[in-house]
PDB file of C-alpha atoms in Angstrom:
ATOM      1  CA  MET A 144       1.614  -5.992 -13.998  1.00  0.00           C
ATOM      2  CA  THR A 145       1.206  -4.226 -17.342  1.00  0.00           C
ATOM      3  CA  PHE A 146       4.254  -4.057 -19.607  1.00  0.00           C
ATOM      4  CA  SER A 147       4.457  -1.313 -22.188  1.00  0.00           C
ATOM      5  CA  ARG A 148       6.905  -0.247 -24.858  1.00  0.00           C
ATOM      6  CA  THR A 149       5.829   3.352 -24.466  1.00  0.00           C
ATOM      7  CA  PHE A 150       6.434   5.487 -21.433  1.00  0.00           C
ATOM      8  CA  PRO A 151       4.001   8.270 -20.557  1.00  0.00           C
ATOM      9  CA  ALA A 152       5.161  11.716 -21.594  1.00  0.00           C
ATOM     10  CA  VAL A 153       4.748  13.044 -18.078  1.00  0.00           C
ATOM     11  CA  ALA A 154       7.263  10.486 -16.799  1.00  0.00           C
ATOM     12  CA  MET A 155       9.824  11.315 -19.456  1.00  0.00           C
ATOM     13  CA  VAL A 156       9.542  15.054 -18.800  1.00  0.00           C
ATOM     14  CA  ALA A 157       9.706  14.550 -15.047  1.00  0.00           C
ATOM     15  CA  ALA A 158      12.726  12.234 -15.321  1.00  0.00           C
ATOM     16  CA  GLY A 159      14.595  14.938 -17.198  1.00  0.00           C
ATOM     17  CA  LEU A 160      14.065  17.461 -14.417  1.00  0.00           C
ATOM     18  CA  LEU A 161      16.590  16.081 -11.942  1.00  0.00           C
ATOM     19  CA  CYS A 162      16.978  18.042  -8.719  1.00  0.00           C
ATOM     20  CA  ALA A 163      18.445  17.485  -5.248  1.00  0.00           C
ATOM     21  CA  ALA A 164      18.430  13.833  -4.254  1.00  0.00           C
ATOM     22  CA  VAL A 165      17.515  12.424  -0.840  1.00  0.00           C
ATOM     23  CA  PRO A 166      18.343   8.734  -0.198  1.00  0.00           C
ATOM     24  CA  ALA A 167      15.898   6.620   1.830  1.00  0.00           C
ATOM     25  CA  LEU A 168      15.348   2.973   2.803  1.00  0.00           C
ATOM     26  CA  ALA A 169      19.060   2.104   2.510  1.00  0.00           C
ATOM     27  CA  ASP A 170      19.098  -0.093   5.640  1.00  0.00           C
ATOM     28  CA  ASP A 171      17.100  -2.902   3.951  1.00  0.00           C
ATOM     29  CA  GLY A 172      19.036  -3.019   0.680  1.00  0.00           C
ATOM     30  CA  LEU A 173      16.582  -0.685  -1.048  1.00  0.00           C
ATOM     31  CA  THR A 174      17.696   2.872  -1.770  1.00  0.00           C
ATOM     32  CA  ARG A 175      15.058   5.269  -3.067  1.00  0.00           C
ATOM     33  CA  THR A 176      16.390   8.670  -4.109  1.00  0.00           C
ATOM     34  CA  GLU A 177      13.778  11.299  -4.885  1.00  0.00           C
ATOM     35  CA  LEU A 178      14.802  13.184  -8.017  1.00  0.00           C
ATOM     36  CA  ASN A 179      11.867  15.529  -8.546  1.00  0.00           C
ATOM     37  CA  ARG A 180       8.488  16.423  -7.086  1.00  0.00           C
ATOM     38  CA  ALA A 181       6.120  18.746  -8.960  1.00  0.00           C
ATOM     39  CA  ASP A 182       2.446  19.655  -9.195  1.00  0.00           C
ATOM     40  CA  VAL A 183       0.416  18.117 -12.015  1.00  0.00           C
ATOM     41  CA  SER A 184      -0.506  21.037 -14.284  1.00  0.00           C
ATOM     42  CA  GLY A 185      -4.201  21.833 -14.321  1.00  0.00           C
ATOM     43  CA  VAL A 186      -5.108  19.283 -11.629  1.00  0.00           C
ATOM     44  CA  ASP A 187      -5.506  20.592  -8.084  1.00  0.00           C
ATOM     45  CA  GLY A 188      -4.045  18.427  -5.327  1.00  0.00           C
ATOM     46  CA  LEU A 189      -2.029  15.981  -7.469  1.00  0.00           C
ATOM     47  CA  GLU A 190       1.734  15.754  -7.784  1.00  0.00           C
ATOM     48  CA  VAL A 191       4.255  13.725  -9.764  1.00  0.00           C
ATOM     49  CA  VAL A 192       7.177  12.201  -7.846  1.00  0.00           C
ATOM     50  CA  VAL A 193      10.158  10.824  -9.773  1.00  0.00           C
ATOM     51  CA  SER A 194      12.638   8.594  -7.935  1.00  0.00           C
ATOM     52  CA  ARG A 195      15.581   6.306  -8.558  1.00  0.00           C
ATOM     53  CA  LEU A 196      15.247   2.936  -6.787  1.00  0.00           C
ATOM     54  CA  GLU A 197      18.260   0.685  -6.331  1.00  0.00           C
ATOM     55  CA  ILE A 198      17.682  -2.929  -5.239  1.00  0.00           C
ATOM     56  CA  ALA A 199      20.890  -4.405  -3.809  1.00  0.00           C
ATOM     57  CA  PRO A 200      21.831  -8.054  -4.431  1.00  0.00           C
ATOM     58  CA  GLY A 201      19.885 -10.212  -1.968  1.00  0.00           C
ATOM     59  CA  ALA A 202      17.437  -7.410  -1.099  1.00  0.00           C
ATOM     60  CA  THR A 203      13.696  -8.051  -1.214  1.00  0.00           C
ATOM     61  CA  VAL A 204      11.091  -5.542  -2.310  1.00  0.00           C
ATOM     62  CA  PRO A 205       8.281  -6.200   0.182  1.00  0.00           C
ATOM     63  CA  PRO A 206       4.646  -6.524  -0.962  1.00  0.00           C
ATOM     64  CA  HIS A 207       3.138  -3.050  -1.191  1.00  0.00           C
ATOM     65  CA  SER A 208       0.833  -0.767  -3.164  1.00  0.00           C
ATOM     66  CA  HIS A 209       0.623   2.936  -3.928  1.00  0.00           C
ATOM     67  CA  PRO A 210      -2.136   5.534  -3.442  1.00  0.00           C
ATOM     68  CA  GLY A 211      -1.813   6.469  -7.123  1.00  0.00           C
ATOM     69  CA  ASP A 212      -0.425   5.065 -10.367  1.00  0.00           C
ATOM     70  CA  GLU A 213       3.226   3.991 -10.484  1.00  0.00           C
ATOM     71  CA  HIS A 214       5.199   3.838 -13.740  1.00  0.00           C
ATOM     72  CA  LEU A 215       8.733   2.518 -13.852  1.00  0.00           C
ATOM     73  CA  ILE A 216      11.493   1.973 -16.345  1.00  0.00           C
ATOM     74  CA  VAL A 217      14.455  -0.354 -15.784  1.00  0.00           C
ATOM     75  CA  LEU A 218      17.905   1.222 -16.116  1.00  0.00           C
ATOM     76  CA  ASP A 219      20.125  -1.623 -14.882  1.00  0.00           C
ATOM     77  CA  GLY A 220      18.374  -4.984 -15.041  1.00  0.00           C
ATOM     78  CA  GLY A 221      18.765  -8.378 -13.471  1.00  0.00           C
ATOM     79  CA  SER A 222      16.934 -11.387 -12.091  1.00  0.00           C
ATOM     80  CA  LEU A 223      14.279 -11.156  -9.399  1.00  0.00           C
ATOM     81  CA  SER A 224      12.697 -14.205  -7.794  1.00  0.00           C
ATOM     82  CA  LEU A 225       9.280 -14.751  -6.251  1.00  0.00           C
ATOM     83  CA  PRO A 226       8.807 -16.837  -3.075  1.00  0.00           C
ATOM     84  CA  ASP A 227       7.614 -19.780  -5.225  1.00  0.00           C
ATOM     85  CA  GLY A 228      10.975 -19.801  -7.061  1.00  0.00           C
ATOM     86  CA  LYS A 229       9.711 -18.256 -10.301  1.00  0.00           C
ATOM     87  CA  VAL A 230      12.359 -15.929 -11.747  1.00  0.00           C
ATOM     88  CA  LEU A 231      11.530 -12.693 -13.552  1.00  0.00           C
ATOM     89  CA  GLU A 232      14.051 -10.955 -15.796  1.00  0.00           C
ATOM     90  CA  PHE A 233      14.059  -7.170 -15.617  1.00  0.00           C
ATOM     91  CA  LYS A 234      15.814  -5.948 -18.777  1.00  0.00           C
ATOM     92  CA  PRO A 235      17.133  -2.424 -19.359  1.00  0.00           C
ATOM     93  CA  GLY A 236      14.496  -0.282 -21.070  1.00  0.00           C
ATOM     94  CA  MET A 237      11.587  -2.416 -19.833  1.00  0.00           C
ATOM     95  CA  ALA A 238       8.657  -0.262 -18.734  1.00  0.00           C
ATOM     96  CA  MET A 239       5.875  -1.261 -16.340  1.00  0.00           C
ATOM     97  CA  MET A 240       2.760   0.293 -14.841  1.00  0.00           C
ATOM     98  CA  PHE A 241       1.050  -0.557 -11.550  1.00  0.00           C
ATOM     99  CA  PRO A 242      -2.394   0.999 -11.050  1.00  0.00           C
ATOM    100  CA  LYS A 243      -3.481   2.656  -7.819  1.00  0.00           C
ATOM    101  CA  GLY A 244      -3.975   0.067  -5.046  1.00  0.00           C
ATOM    102  CA  LYS A 245      -2.475  -2.916  -6.955  1.00  0.00           C
ATOM    103  CA  VAL A 246      -0.323  -4.978  -4.552  1.00  0.00           C
ATOM    104  CA  HIS A 247       3.029  -5.909  -6.080  1.00  0.00           C
ATOM    105  CA  GLY A 248       6.569  -6.667  -4.934  1.00  0.00           C
ATOM    106  CA  ASN A 249       7.683  -9.673  -2.869  1.00  0.00           C
ATOM    107  CA  LEU A 250      10.644  -9.955  -5.252  1.00  0.00           C
ATOM    108  CA  THR A 251      14.260 -10.693  -4.312  1.00  0.00           C
ATOM    109  CA  ASN A 252      17.274  -9.599  -6.365  1.00  0.00           C
ATOM    110  CA  THR A 253      19.043 -12.908  -6.965  1.00  0.00           C
ATOM    111  CA  GLY A 254      21.859 -11.432  -9.043  1.00  0.00           C
ATOM    112  CA  SER A 255      25.306 -10.161  -8.093  1.00  0.00           C
ATOM    113  CA  ALA A 256      24.689  -6.533  -9.111  1.00  0.00           C
ATOM    114  CA  PRO A 257      22.124  -3.919  -8.076  1.00  0.00           C
ATOM    115  CA  ILE A 258      18.960  -3.506 -10.135  1.00  0.00           C
ATOM    116  CA  VAL A 259      18.136   0.162 -10.800  1.00  0.00           C
ATOM    117  CA  VAL A 260      14.770   1.547 -11.881  1.00  0.00           C
ATOM    118  CA  TYR A 261      13.295   5.028 -12.238  1.00  0.00           C
ATOM    119  CA  THR A 262       9.813   5.296 -10.774  1.00  0.00           C
ATOM    120  CA  THR A 263       7.169   7.929 -11.385  1.00  0.00           C
ATOM    121  CA  HIS A 264       4.244   8.191  -8.984  1.00  0.00           C
ATOM    122  CA  ILE A 265       1.139  10.305  -9.577  1.00  0.00           C
ATOM    123  CA  VAL A 266      -0.410  10.842  -6.145  1.00  0.00           C
ATOM    124  CA  LYS A 267      -2.459  13.235  -4.066  1.00  0.00           C
ATOM    125  CA  LYS A 268      -0.260  15.726  -2.227  1.00  0.00           C
ATOM    126  CA  GLY A 269       0.611  14.650   1.286  1.00  0.00           C
ATOM    127  CA  GLN A 270       0.043  10.919   0.761  1.00  0.00           C
ATOM    128  CA  PRO A 271       2.866   8.423   1.280  1.00  0.00           C
ATOM    129  CA  LEU A 272       4.336   6.940  -1.901  1.00  0.00           C
ATOM    130  CA  THR A 273       4.219   3.384  -0.588  1.00  0.00           C
ATOM    131  CA  ILE A 274       1.639   1.478   1.470  1.00  0.00           C
ATOM    132  CA  PRO A 275       2.823  -1.848   2.976  1.00  0.00           C
ATOM    133  CA  ALA A 276       0.573  -4.790   2.064  1.00  0.00           C
ATOM    134  CA  GLU A 277      -1.065  -6.685   4.896  1.00  0.00           C
TER     135      GLU A 277
END
């Protein structure tokens, strides 16, 4: 996991272009709402997908990766625990980047309120945003 105080310009622009939202994954305590999907200017076959992800109290983000880079920024923070008991604090404004193929997740929201993040994925058109880890 790479933490950064800066957030890529493409993510900030994309986050500002909110459009029709489509909830997904709500049955497992994770609700991903796609906010925008647009072509990457000057790069054939790539698109940027901006989403809002809500992690309900008690919900676990399963181990997974992405077919392209993922950037996220925390809107509403909280505590997330790993299976070994280690607790990570996600604070509002915290930004992270996960490179293509990097397995991450396996975190459970141990707080009493939802954790909300905005995610930005840069992927090839037609690929799924998330790939479950084996």
